[in-house]
PDB file of C-alpha atoms in Angstrom:
ATOM      1  CA  UNK A 668     -90.513 145.223-109.942  1.00 46.00           C
ATOM      2  CA  UNK A 669     -89.908 144.906-106.340  1.00 45.00           C
ATOM      3  CA  UNK A 670     -87.250 146.511-104.823  1.00 50.00           C
ATOM      4  CA  UNK A 671     -84.268 144.412-103.141  1.00 46.00           C
ATOM      5  CA  UNK A 672     -85.668 145.652 -99.760  1.00 48.00           C
ATOM      6  CA  UNK A 673     -88.611 143.498-100.166  1.00 46.00           C
ATOM      7  CA  UNK A 674     -86.745 140.613 -99.541  1.00 44.00           C
ATOM      8  CA  UNK A 675     -85.165 139.092 -96.684  1.00 46.00           C
ATOM      9  CA  UNK A 676     -81.686 138.951 -98.398  1.00 55.00           C
ATOM     10  CA  UNK A 677     -79.361 141.843 -98.909  1.00 71.00           C
ATOM     11  CA  UNK A 678     -77.876 140.684-102.298  1.00 79.00           C
ATOM     12  CA  UNK A 679     -78.772 137.618-104.511  1.00 85.00           C
ATOM     13  CA  UNK A 680     -77.768 135.632-107.725  1.00 88.00           C
ATOM     14  CA  UNK A 681     -79.717 132.701-108.562  1.00 91.00           C
ATOM     15  CA  UNK A 682     -77.607 129.686-108.990  1.00 93.00           C
ATOM     16  CA  UNK A 683     -79.336 128.860-112.162  1.00 93.00           C
ATOM     17  CA  UNK A 684     -81.818 130.363-114.289  1.00 94.00           C
ATOM     18  CA  UNK A 685     -84.956 128.345-116.074  1.00 94.00           C
ATOM     19  CA  UNK A 686     -84.930 128.350-119.317  1.00 93.00           C
ATOM     20  CA  UNK A 687     -88.213 128.301-122.197  1.00 90.00           C
ATOM     21  CA  UNK A 688     -88.698 126.420-125.283  1.00 86.00           C
ATOM     22  CA  UNK A 689     -91.667 127.824-127.042  1.00 87.00           C
ATOM     23  CA  UNK A 690     -93.963 129.537-124.577  1.00 81.00           C
ATOM     24  CA  UNK A 691     -97.279 127.741-124.010  1.00 78.00           C
ATOM     25  CA  UNK A 692     -96.467 124.606-126.345  1.00 81.00           C
ATOM     26  CA  UNK A 693     -94.181 122.679-123.911  1.00 84.00           C
ATOM     27  CA  UNK A 694     -96.340 119.341-124.630  1.00 84.00           C
ATOM     28  CA  UNK A 695     -95.405 119.730-128.160  1.00 86.00           C
ATOM     29  CA  UNK A 696     -91.506 120.338-127.835  1.00 88.00           C
ATOM     30  CA  UNK A 697     -90.817 116.813-128.910  1.00 88.00           C
ATOM     31  CA  UNK A 698     -92.480 117.655-132.569  1.00 92.00           C
ATOM     32  CA  UNK A 699     -90.930 121.270-132.699  1.00 90.00           C
ATOM     33  CA  UNK A 700     -87.336 119.645-131.999  1.00 91.00           C
ATOM     34  CA  UNK A 701     -87.633 117.984-135.505  1.00 94.00           C
ATOM     35  CA  UNK A 702     -87.724 121.372-137.463  1.00 93.00           C
ATOM     36  CA  UNK A 703     -85.072 122.986-135.037  1.00 93.00           C
ATOM     37  CA  UNK A 704     -82.727 119.803-135.329  1.00 94.00           C
ATOM     38  CA  UNK A 705     -82.822 120.044-139.019  1.00 94.00           C
ATOM     39  CA  UNK A 706     -82.225 123.651-139.009  1.00 94.00           C
ATOM     40  CA  UNK A 707     -79.199 123.130-137.030  1.00 95.00           C
ATOM     41  CA  UNK A 708     -77.979 120.219-138.999  1.00 95.00           C
ATOM     42  CA  UNK A 709     -78.302 122.576-142.317  1.00 95.00           C
ATOM     43  CA  UNK A 710     -76.576 125.442-140.557  1.00 95.00           C
ATOM     44  CA  UNK A 711     -73.463 123.306-139.448  1.00 96.00           C
ATOM     45  CA  UNK A 712     -73.395 121.184-142.701  1.00 94.00           C
ATOM     46  CA  UNK A 713     -73.807 124.257-145.007  1.00 95.00           C
ATOM     47  CA  UNK A 714     -71.155 126.307-143.302  1.00 96.00           C
ATOM     48  CA  UNK A 715     -68.615 123.806-142.634  1.00 95.00           C
ATOM     49  CA  UNK A 716     -68.698 122.759-146.403  1.00 94.00           C
ATOM     50  CA  UNK A 717     -68.022 126.354-147.296  1.00 95.00           C
ATOM     51  CA  UNK A 718     -65.096 126.275-145.150  1.00 95.00           C
ATOM     52  CA  UNK A 719     -63.660 123.210-146.324  1.00 94.00           C
ATOM     53  CA  UNK A 720     -64.442 123.962-150.103  1.00 94.00           C
ATOM     54  CA  UNK A 721     -62.682 127.525-149.712  1.00 95.00           C
ATOM     55  CA  UNK A 722     -59.457 125.899-147.962  1.00 93.00           C
ATOM     56  CA  UNK A 723     -59.322 123.296-150.834  1.00 92.00           C
ATOM     57  CA  UNK A 724     -60.054 124.843-153.847  1.00 93.00           C
ATOM     58  CA  UNK A 725     -56.684 127.260-154.741  1.00 93.00           C
ATOM     59  CA  UNK A 726     -58.946 129.453-156.988  1.00 92.00           C
ATOM     60  CA  UNK A 727     -60.956 130.299-154.311  1.00 93.00           C
ATOM     61  CA  UNK A 728     -57.949 131.649-152.317  1.00 93.00           C
ATOM     62  CA  UNK A 729     -59.287 135.461-152.776  1.00 92.00           C
ATOM     63  CA  UNK A 730     -60.106 138.182-150.553  1.00 93.00           C
ATOM     64  CA  UNK A 731     -64.119 137.784-151.477  1.00 93.00           C
ATOM     65  CA  UNK A 732     -63.846 134.016-150.325  1.00 95.00           C
ATOM     66  CA  UNK A 733     -61.642 134.830-147.351  1.00 96.00           C
ATOM     67  CA  UNK A 734     -64.308 137.141-145.830  1.00 96.00           C
ATOM     68  CA  UNK A 735     -67.087 134.410-146.753  1.00 96.00           C
ATOM     69  CA  UNK A 736     -65.058 132.034-144.644  1.00 96.00           C
ATOM     70  CA  UNK A 737     -64.907 134.604-141.691  1.00 97.00           C
ATOM     71  CA  UNK A 738     -68.785 134.597-142.360  1.00 97.00           C
ATOM     72  CA  UNK A 739     -69.179 130.921-142.458  1.00 97.00           C
ATOM     73  CA  UNK A 740     -67.030 130.464-139.152  1.00 97.00           C
ATOM     74  CA  UNK A 741     -68.975 133.115-137.485  1.00 97.00           C
ATOM     75  CA  UNK A 742     -72.349 131.323-138.247  1.00 97.00           C
ATOM     76  CA  UNK A 743     -70.741 128.070-137.040  1.00 97.00           C
ATOM     77  CA  UNK A 744     -69.935 129.740-133.867  1.00 96.00           C
ATOM     78  CA  UNK A 745     -73.259 131.476-133.463  1.00 96.00           C
ATOM     79  CA  UNK A 746     -75.310 128.055-134.045  1.00 96.00           C
ATOM     80  CA  UNK A 747     -73.096 126.105-131.681  1.00 96.00           C
ATOM     81  CA  UNK A 748     -73.971 129.036-128.943  1.00 95.00           C
ATOM     82  CA  UNK A 749     -77.455 128.387-128.916  1.00 94.00           C
ATOM     83  CA  UNK A 750     -77.458 124.445-129.920  1.00 94.00           C
ATOM     84  CA  UNK A 751     -76.687 122.851-126.494  1.00 94.00           C
ATOM     85  CA  UNK A 752     -79.420 124.388-124.488  1.00 95.00           C
ATOM     86  CA  UNK A 753     -82.168 124.638-127.144  1.00 94.00           C
ATOM     87  CA  UNK A 754     -81.782 121.235-128.070  1.00 94.00           C
ATOM     88  CA  UNK A 755     -81.706 120.212-124.322  1.00 94.00           C
ATOM     89  CA  UNK A 756     -84.897 122.024-123.719  1.00 93.00           C
ATOM     90  CA  UNK A 757     -86.547 120.322-126.648  1.00 93.00           C
ATOM     91  CA  UNK A 758     -85.314 116.836-126.545  1.00 93.00           C
ATOM     92  CA  UNK A 759     -84.735 116.370-122.331  1.00 91.00           C
ATOM     93  CA  UNK A 760     -86.767 119.083-121.169  1.00 89.00           C
ATOM     94  CA  UNK A 761     -83.414 120.211-119.338  1.00 91.00           C
ATOM     95  CA  UNK A 762     -84.254 124.098-118.255  1.00 91.00           C
ATOM     96  CA  UNK A 763     -81.551 124.717-115.908  1.00 93.00           C
ATOM     97  CA  UNK A 764     -78.504 126.564-116.752  1.00 95.00           C
ATOM     98  CA  UNK A 765     -75.983 128.002-114.391  1.00 95.00           C
ATOM     99  CA  UNK A 766     -75.608 131.680-113.567  1.00 95.00           C
ATOM    100  CA  UNK A 767     -72.209 131.659-114.550  1.00 95.00           C
ATOM    101  CA  UNK A 768     -72.673 129.338-117.531  1.00 95.00           C
ATOM    102  CA  UNK A 769     -75.791 131.517-118.653  1.00 96.00           C
ATOM    103  CA  UNK A 770     -73.495 134.690-118.899  1.00 96.00           C
ATOM    104  CA  UNK A 771     -70.549 132.828-120.585  1.00 96.00           C
ATOM    105  CA  UNK A 772     -73.175 131.752-123.361  1.00 96.00           C
ATOM    106  CA  UNK A 773     -74.878 135.140-123.445  1.00 96.00           C
ATOM    107  CA  UNK A 774     -71.264 136.667-124.110  1.00 96.00           C
ATOM    108  CA  UNK A 775     -70.490 134.317-126.821  1.00 96.00           C
ATOM    109  CA  UNK A 776     -73.786 134.456-128.447  1.00 95.00           C
ATOM    110  CA  UNK A 777     -73.441 138.639-128.799  1.00 96.00           C
ATOM    111  CA  UNK A 778     -70.096 138.420-129.744  1.00 97.00           C
ATOM    112  CA  UNK A 779     -70.714 136.406-132.569  1.00 97.00           C
ATOM    113  CA  UNK A 780     -73.715 138.550-133.680  1.00 96.00           C
ATOM    114  CA  UNK A 781     -71.107 141.745-133.511  1.00 97.00           C
ATOM    115  CA  UNK A 782     -68.662 139.820-135.515  1.00 97.00           C
ATOM    116  CA  UNK A 783     -71.104 139.036-138.083  1.00 97.00           C
ATOM    117  CA  UNK A 784     -72.174 142.583-138.381  1.00 96.00           C
ATOM    118  CA  UNK A 785     -68.618 143.514-138.947  1.00 97.00           C
ATOM    119  CA  UNK A 786     -67.899 140.926-141.324  1.00 97.00           C
ATOM    120  CA  UNK A 787     -70.652 141.909-143.434  1.00 97.00           C
ATOM    121  CA  UNK A 788     -69.295 145.347-143.288  1.00 97.00           C
ATOM    122  CA  UNK A 789     -65.986 144.199-144.480  1.00 97.00           C
ATOM    123  CA  UNK A 790     -67.474 142.285-147.335  1.00 96.00           C
ATOM    124  CA  UNK A 791     -69.379 145.589-148.403  1.00 95.00           C
ATOM    125  CA  UNK A 792     -66.024 146.948-148.474  1.00 95.00           C
ATOM    126  CA  UNK A 793     -64.314 144.499-150.516  1.00 95.00           C
ATOM    127  CA  UNK A 794     -67.105 144.669-153.129  1.00 93.00           C
ATOM    128  CA  UNK A 795     -66.768 148.273-153.355  1.00 93.00           C
ATOM    129  CA  UNK A 796     -63.143 147.902-153.904  1.00 93.00           C
ATOM    130  CA  UNK A 797     -63.564 145.307-156.549  1.00 91.00           C
ATOM    131  CA  UNK A 798     -65.856 147.192-158.590  1.00 91.00           C
ATOM    132  CA  UNK A 799     -64.390 150.651-158.143  1.00 89.00           C
ATOM    133  CA  UNK A 800     -60.723 149.944-158.545  1.00 88.00           C
ATOM    134  CA  UNK A 801     -60.692 146.416-159.715  1.00 88.00           C
ATOM    135  CA  UNK A 802     -56.711 146.950-161.095  1.00 88.00           C
ATOM    136  CA  UNK A 803     -55.593 147.528-157.466  1.00 90.00           C
ATOM    137  CA  UNK A 804     -58.026 145.165-155.744  1.00 91.00           C
ATOM    138  CA  UNK A 805     -55.672 142.489-154.893  1.00 88.00           C
ATOM    139  CA  UNK A 806     -52.995 144.683-154.121  1.00 90.00           C
ATOM    140  CA  UNK A 807     -54.771 146.573-151.581  1.00 92.00           C
ATOM    141  CA  UNK A 808     -56.468 143.539-149.923  1.00 93.00           C
ATOM    142  CA  UNK A 809     -53.216 141.598-149.581  1.00 94.00           C
ATOM    143  CA  UNK A 810     -53.453 138.537-147.026  1.00 94.00           C
ATOM    144  CA  UNK A 811     -51.866 140.333-144.288  1.00 96.00           C
ATOM    145  CA  UNK A 812     -54.521 143.170-144.917  1.00 96.00           C
ATOM    146  CA  UNK A 813     -56.946 140.530-144.384  1.00 96.00           C
ATOM    147  CA  UNK A 814     -55.743 138.784-141.302  1.00 96.00           C
ATOM    148  CA  UNK A 815     -55.500 142.138-139.722  1.00 97.00           C
ATOM    149  CA  UNK A 816     -59.022 143.076-140.351  1.00 97.00           C
ATOM    150  CA  UNK A 817     -60.017 139.995-139.110  1.00 96.00           C
ATOM    151  CA  UNK A 818     -58.363 140.437-135.648  1.00 97.00           C
ATOM    152  CA  UNK A 819     -60.006 143.900-135.750  1.00 97.00           C
ATOM    153  CA  UNK A 820     -63.148 142.624-136.149  1.00 97.00           C
ATOM    154  CA  UNK A 821     -62.630 140.057-133.289  1.00 97.00           C
ATOM    155  CA  UNK A 822     -61.028 142.356-130.808  1.00 97.00           C
ATOM    156  CA  UNK A 823     -63.700 145.101-131.494  1.00 97.00           C
ATOM    157  CA  UNK A 824     -66.591 142.596-130.518  1.00 97.00           C
ATOM    158  CA  UNK A 825     -64.729 141.032-127.545  1.00 97.00           C
ATOM    159  CA  UNK A 826     -63.794 144.457-126.078  1.00 97.00           C
ATOM    160  CA  UNK A 827     -67.530 145.722-126.813  1.00 96.00           C
ATOM    161  CA  UNK A 828     -69.018 142.547-125.172  1.00 96.00           C
ATOM    162  CA  UNK A 829     -66.889 142.072-122.258  1.00 96.00           C
ATOM    163  CA  UNK A 830     -68.206 144.558-119.799  1.00 96.00           C
ATOM    164  CA  UNK A 831     -71.867 143.164-120.687  1.00 96.00           C
ATOM    165  CA  UNK A 832     -71.573 140.200-118.011  1.00 95.00           C
ATOM    166  CA  UNK A 833     -69.538 142.030-115.803  1.00 95.00           C
ATOM    167  CA  UNK A 834     -72.106 144.525-115.100  1.00 95.00           C
ATOM    168  CA  UNK A 835     -74.790 141.774-114.756  1.00 95.00           C
ATOM    169  CA  UNK A 836     -72.655 140.426-112.094  1.00 93.00           C
ATOM    170  CA  UNK A 837     -73.096 143.456-110.033  1.00 91.00           C
ATOM    171  CA  UNK A 838     -76.887 143.306-110.099  1.00 92.00           C
ATOM    172  CA  UNK A 839     -79.040 141.909-107.358  1.00 92.00           C
ATOM    173  CA  UNK A 840     -81.483 139.420-108.858  1.00 91.00           C
ATOM    174  CA  UNK A 841     -85.218 138.409-107.811  1.00 86.00           C
ATOM    175  CA  UNK A 842     -85.736 135.133-106.298  1.00 86.00           C
ATOM    176  CA  UNK A 843     -88.823 134.483-107.941  1.00 84.00           C
ATOM    177  CA  UNK A 844     -87.862 135.788-111.373  1.00 85.00           C
ATOM    178  CA  UNK A 845     -85.394 132.936-112.773  1.00 90.00           C
ATOM    179  CA  UNK A 846     -87.434 131.851-115.573  1.00 89.00           C
ATOM    180  CA  UNK A 847     -85.984 133.118-118.907  1.00 90.00           C
ATOM    181  CA  UNK A 848     -88.014 133.735-121.920  1.00 86.00           C
ATOM    182  CA  UNK A 849     -86.069 131.726-124.445  1.00 88.00           C
ATOM    183  CA  UNK A 850     -83.810 128.507-124.579  1.00 92.00           C
ATOM    184  CA  UNK A 851     -80.693 130.430-124.261  1.00 94.00           C
ATOM    185  CA  UNK A 852     -79.335 133.372-122.470  1.00 94.00           C
ATOM    186  CA  UNK A 853     -80.291 136.774-124.284  1.00 90.00           C
ATOM    187  CA  UNK A 854     -79.060 139.942-122.676  1.00 91.00           C
ATOM    188  CA  UNK A 855     -82.408 142.186-122.446  1.00 88.00           C
ATOM    189  CA  UNK A 856     -84.153 138.921-121.087  1.00 88.00           C
ATOM    190  CA  UNK A 857     -81.496 138.241-118.378  1.00 92.00           C
ATOM    191  CA  UNK A 858     -81.125 141.956-117.086  1.00 91.00           C
ATOM    192  CA  UNK A 859     -84.739 142.405-116.705  1.00 88.00           C
ATOM    193  CA  UNK A 860     -84.790 139.735-114.267  1.00 90.00           C
ATOM    194  CA  UNK A 861     -82.833 141.674-111.863  1.00 90.00           C
ATOM    195  CA  UNK A 862     -84.381 143.765-108.742  1.00 89.00           C
ATOM    196  CA  UNK A 863     -81.838 146.613-108.911  1.00 87.00           C
ATOM    197  CA  UNK A 864     -81.384 149.796-111.322  1.00 89.00           C
ATOM    198  CA  UNK A 865     -80.488 148.505-114.617  1.00 91.00           C
ATOM    199  CA  UNK A 866     -80.171 151.914-116.493  1.00 92.00           C
ATOM    200  CA  UNK A 867     -76.494 151.388-116.866  1.00 94.00           C
ATOM    201  CA  UNK A 868     -77.196 148.173-118.500  1.00 93.00           C
ATOM    202  CA  UNK A 869     -79.645 149.219-120.823  1.00 91.00           C
ATOM    203  CA  UNK A 870     -77.517 152.345-121.639  1.00 93.00           C
ATOM    204  CA  UNK A 871     -74.531 150.219-122.042  1.00 95.00           C
ATOM    205  CA  UNK A 872     -76.428 147.665-124.308  1.00 91.00           C
ATOM    206  CA  UNK A 873     -77.837 150.442-126.213  1.00 91.00           C
ATOM    207  CA  UNK A 874     -74.522 151.811-126.854  1.00 94.00           C
ATOM    208  CA  UNK A 875     -73.174 148.290-128.062  1.00 94.00           C
ATOM    209  CA  UNK A 876     -76.061 148.077-130.493  1.00 92.00           C
ATOM    210  CA  UNK A 877     -75.410 151.647-131.925  1.00 93.00           C
ATOM    211  CA  UNK A 878     -71.604 151.556-131.801  1.00 94.00           C
ATOM    212  CA  UNK A 879     -71.473 148.010-133.803  1.00 95.00           C
ATOM    213  CA  UNK A 880     -74.551 147.269-135.730  1.00 93.00           C
ATOM    214  CA  UNK A 881     -75.863 150.519-136.177  1.00 94.00           C
ATOM    215  CA  UNK A 882     -72.592 152.065-137.486  1.00 96.00           C
ATOM    216  CA  UNK A 883     -71.839 148.944-139.655  1.00 96.00           C
ATOM    217  CA  UNK A 884     -75.395 149.073-141.221  1.00 95.00           C
ATOM    218  CA  UNK A 885     -74.763 153.143-142.007  1.00 96.00           C
ATOM    219  CA  UNK A 886     -71.356 152.349-143.503  1.00 96.00           C
ATOM    220  CA  UNK A 887     -72.787 149.385-145.492  1.00 97.00           C
ATOM    221  CA  UNK A 888     -75.664 151.498-146.872  1.00 96.00           C
ATOM    222  CA  UNK A 889     -72.633 154.264-147.564  1.00 96.00           C
ATOM    223  CA  UNK A 890     -70.721 151.310-149.446  1.00 94.00           C
ATOM    224  CA  UNK A 891     -73.404 150.471-151.795  1.00 94.00           C
ATOM    225  CA  UNK A 892     -74.265 154.095-152.554  1.00 94.00           C
ATOM    226  CA  UNK A 893     -70.651 154.294-153.953  1.00 93.00           C
ATOM    227  CA  UNK A 894     -70.912 151.047-155.628  1.00 93.00           C
ATOM    228  CA  UNK A 895     -74.179 152.154-157.341  1.00 91.00           C
ATOM    229  CA  UNK A 896     -72.860 155.785-158.348  1.00 89.00           C
ATOM    230  CA  UNK A 897     -69.540 153.655-159.694  1.00 89.00           C
ATOM    231  CA  UNK A 898     -71.962 151.147-161.691  1.00 88.00           C
ATOM    232  CA  UNK A 899     -74.138 153.847-163.044  1.00 85.00           C
ATOM    233  CA  UNK A 900     -70.907 155.451-164.633  1.00 82.00           C
ATOM    234  CA  UNK A 901     -70.306 152.099-166.603  1.00 75.00           C
ATOM    235  CA  UNK A 902     -70.683 152.650-170.451  1.00 64.00           C
ATOM    236  CA  UNK A 903     -71.830 149.177-171.084  1.00 79.00           C
ATOM    237  CA  UNK A 904     -75.397 147.914-169.595  1.00 82.00           C
ATOM    238  CA  UNK A 905     -73.857 144.408-169.695  1.00 83.00           C
ATOM    239  CA  UNK A 906     -71.117 145.620-167.218  1.00 82.00           C
ATOM    240  CA  UNK A 907     -73.190 147.292-164.889  1.00 82.00           C
ATOM    241  CA  UNK A 908     -75.407 143.976-164.721  1.00 85.00           C
ATOM    242  CA  UNK A 909     -72.118 141.945-164.408  1.00 84.00           C
ATOM    243  CA  UNK A 910     -70.895 144.024-161.716  1.00 82.00           C
ATOM    244  CA  UNK A 911     -74.258 144.264-159.565  1.00 84.00           C
ATOM    245  CA  UNK A 912     -74.567 140.524-159.828  1.00 86.00           C
ATOM    246  CA  UNK A 913     -71.390 140.271-157.956  1.00 84.00           C
ATOM    247  CA  UNK A 914     -73.265 142.136-154.942  1.00 90.00           C
ATOM    248  CA  UNK A 915     -76.665 140.003-154.853  1.00 91.00           C
ATOM    249  CA  UNK A 916     -75.221 137.417-152.458  1.00 92.00           C
ATOM    250  CA  UNK A 917     -73.996 139.834-149.881  1.00 93.00           C
ATOM    251  CA  UNK A 918     -77.267 142.007-150.222  1.00 94.00           C
ATOM    252  CA  UNK A 919     -79.149 139.083-149.459  1.00 94.00           C
ATOM    253  CA  UNK A 920     -76.847 138.053-146.267  1.00 94.00           C
ATOM    254  CA  UNK A 921     -77.362 141.684-145.254  1.00 95.00           C
ATOM    255  CA  UNK A 922     -81.117 141.699-145.294  1.00 94.00           C
ATOM    256  CA  UNK A 923     -81.278 138.066-143.694  1.00 94.00           C
ATOM    257  CA  UNK A 924     -79.248 139.452-140.786  1.00 95.00           C
ATOM    258  CA  UNK A 925     -80.396 143.000-140.122  1.00 94.00           C
ATOM    259  CA  UNK A 926     -84.233 142.622-140.798  1.00 92.00           C
ATOM    260  CA  UNK A 927     -84.447 140.156-137.699  1.00 90.00           C
ATOM    261  CA  UNK A 928     -82.015 142.165-135.680  1.00 89.00           C
ATOM    262  CA  UNK A 929     -84.126 145.224-136.072  1.00 87.00           C
ATOM    263  CA  UNK A 930     -87.170 143.201-135.582  1.00 85.00           C
ATOM    264  CA  UNK A 931     -85.579 141.986-131.977  1.00 84.00           C
ATOM    265  CA  UNK A 932     -84.800 145.733-131.053  1.00 81.00           C
ATOM    266  CA  UNK A 933     -88.335 146.826-131.689  1.00 80.00           C
ATOM    267  CA  UNK A 934     -89.822 143.682-129.884  1.00 79.00           C
ATOM    268  CA  UNK A 935     -88.178 144.369-126.699  1.00 73.00           C
ATOM    269  CA  UNK A 936     -89.117 148.227-126.834  1.00 66.00           C
ATOM    270  CA  UNK A 937     -92.638 147.197-126.622  1.00 64.00           C
ATOM    271  CA  UNK A 938     -92.439 143.773-124.639  1.00 62.00           C
ATOM    272  CA  UNK A 939     -95.387 144.530-122.485  1.00 59.00           C
ATOM    273  CA  UNK A 940     -97.881 144.803-125.163  1.00 68.00           C
ATOM    274  CA  UNK A 941     -96.689 141.689-126.875  1.00 71.00           C
ATOM    275  CA  UNK A 942     -97.258 138.064-126.172  1.00 74.00           C
ATOM    276  CA  UNK A 943     -94.166 136.175-124.996  1.00 74.00           C
ATOM    277  CA  UNK A 944     -94.338 133.802-127.826  1.00 79.00           C
ATOM    278  CA  UNK A 945     -93.664 136.569-130.227  1.00 80.00           C
ATOM    279  CA  UNK A 946     -90.399 137.555-128.489  1.00 77.00           C
ATOM    280  CA  UNK A 947     -89.138 133.756-128.727  1.00 82.00           C
ATOM    281  CA  UNK A 948     -90.317 133.380-132.332  1.00 85.00           C
ATOM    282  CA  UNK A 949     -88.392 136.697-133.362  1.00 86.00           C
ATOM    283  CA  UNK A 950     -85.071 135.977-131.331  1.00 87.00           C
ATOM    284  CA  UNK A 951     -85.118 132.357-133.011  1.00 89.00           C
ATOM    285  CA  UNK A 952     -85.357 133.881-136.407  1.00 89.00           C
ATOM    286  CA  UNK A 953     -82.471 136.420-135.474  1.00 90.00           C
ATOM    287  CA  UNK A 954     -80.322 133.995-134.310  1.00 89.00           C
ATOM    288  CA  UNK A 955     -81.048 130.647-136.195  1.00 90.00           C
ATOM    289  CA  UNK A 956     -82.380 131.771-139.523  1.00 91.00           C
ATOM    290  CA  UNK A 957     -78.974 133.803-140.772  1.00 94.00           C
ATOM    291  CA  UNK A 958     -76.768 130.840-140.241  1.00 95.00           C
ATOM    292  CA  UNK A 959     -78.924 128.610-142.123  1.00 95.00           C
ATOM    293  CA  UNK A 960     -79.805 130.741-145.281  1.00 94.00           C
ATOM    294  CA  UNK A 961     -76.211 132.191-145.730  1.00 95.00           C
ATOM    295  CA  UNK A 962     -74.830 128.743-146.969  1.00 93.00           C
ATOM    296  CA  UNK A 963     -78.042 128.332-149.125  1.00 93.00           C
ATOM    297  CA  UNK A 964     -77.630 131.855-150.648  1.00 94.00           C
ATOM    298  CA  UNK A 965     -74.336 131.770-151.658  1.00 93.00           C
ATOM    299  CA  UNK A 966     -74.016 128.219-152.794  1.00 89.00           C
ATOM    300  CA  UNK A 967     -77.412 129.118-155.039  1.00 88.00           C
ATOM    301  CA  UNK A 968     -75.708 132.932-156.236  1.00 87.00           C
ATOM    302  CA  UNK A 969     -72.235 131.723-156.537  1.00 88.00           C
ATOM    303  CA  UNK A 970     -71.098 129.357-159.112  1.00 89.00           C
ATOM    304  CA  UNK A 971     -67.718 128.782-157.801  1.00 90.00           C
ATOM    305  CA  UNK A 972     -68.714 128.051-154.600  1.00 92.00           C
ATOM    306  CA  UNK A 973     -71.382 125.651-155.553  1.00 91.00           C
ATOM    307  CA  UNK A 974     -69.012 123.779-157.630  1.00 90.00           C
ATOM    308  CA  UNK A 975     -66.483 123.591-154.939  1.00 90.00           C
ATOM    309  CA  UNK A 976     -69.215 122.679-152.413  1.00 90.00           C
ATOM    310  CA  UNK A 977     -70.343 119.916-154.626  1.00 89.00           C
ATOM    311  CA  UNK A 978     -66.565 118.774-155.171  1.00 87.00           C
ATOM    312  CA  UNK A 979     -66.325 118.475-151.274  1.00 85.00           C
ATOM    313  CA  UNK A 980     -69.482 116.253-151.033  1.00 84.00           C
ATOM    314  CA  UNK A 981     -68.447 113.686-154.034  1.00 82.00           C
ATOM    315  CA  UNK A 982     -65.000 113.258-152.489  1.00 78.00           C
ATOM    316  CA  UNK A 983     -67.264 112.438-149.335  1.00 67.00           C
ATOM    317  CA  UNK A 984     -69.231 110.479-150.652  1.00 64.00           C
ATOM    318  CA  UNK A 985     -66.661 108.376-152.626  1.00 62.00           C
ATOM    319  CA  UNK A 986     -64.718 107.715-149.414  1.00 65.00           C
ATOM    320  CA  UNK A 987     -67.902 106.598-147.726  1.00 59.00           C
ATOM    321  CA  UNK A 988     -68.322 103.762-150.873  1.00 60.00           C
ATOM    322  CA  UNK A 989     -65.080 102.732-150.399  1.00 58.00           C
TER     323      UNK A 989
END
């Protein structure tokens, strides 16, 4: 990377960045847009159905499903953060994104990722309370408490991510390095286009990862350790299976989110040794796959959610016929 002195300009910020679809497969973007369009459609439809089903089904107005609503809302936000530029690149070959628009997209993209991690932690706490203290479960997780948890999650994510675009705005960028590796603005990708010392950006990015996803994942493991200890203390094997079965959907959602997240972290540590297409595919899996799979997981594993979603579909179908 060339130092800023190598250019005849004291400070440079590009008016726009160039986005990339699938590196080396530009000619096939039309075909590649088909699965991406399908994925985005399934993600938005599935999560909106969950939100609608929970809102219109009084029996689902319980802490567990309120947290599921938070997860679905977060997945909608995460999907909408990447959808416009991704489909813009694949459908219309529209690669330009303004500098400030790029920073805004990056902020919302990473904020929703942190929110999702926090919601998954809250859901693990919910499962621990439901199994270890079922008699006081509803008394502890009242509507006011759930609202406060939701506000705390949003505040934590916003405060953690707000300095990220500010730190990028202070950097001097390289005029010949405006081509990004993805069809959206990803923090590690954007900051590596700068000609300045990015040590502060790297350290703060590492701090955000450790203080959010790192702590959340450890607390989720702790929650399930306590859950397992409680379940093993139950006398009846049937009760053990029933208690663990209420956690299956959440465990799958945790794995769907954290495995790609760990993959992204590892990929960017060894970026010089891997082809760019690997970076692109892992980033797409991290940001696109969880919003698609979460509704499928909960509709398959949770009978109340599945029935409520089917009722909403039947209502919509009946209205269309009329």
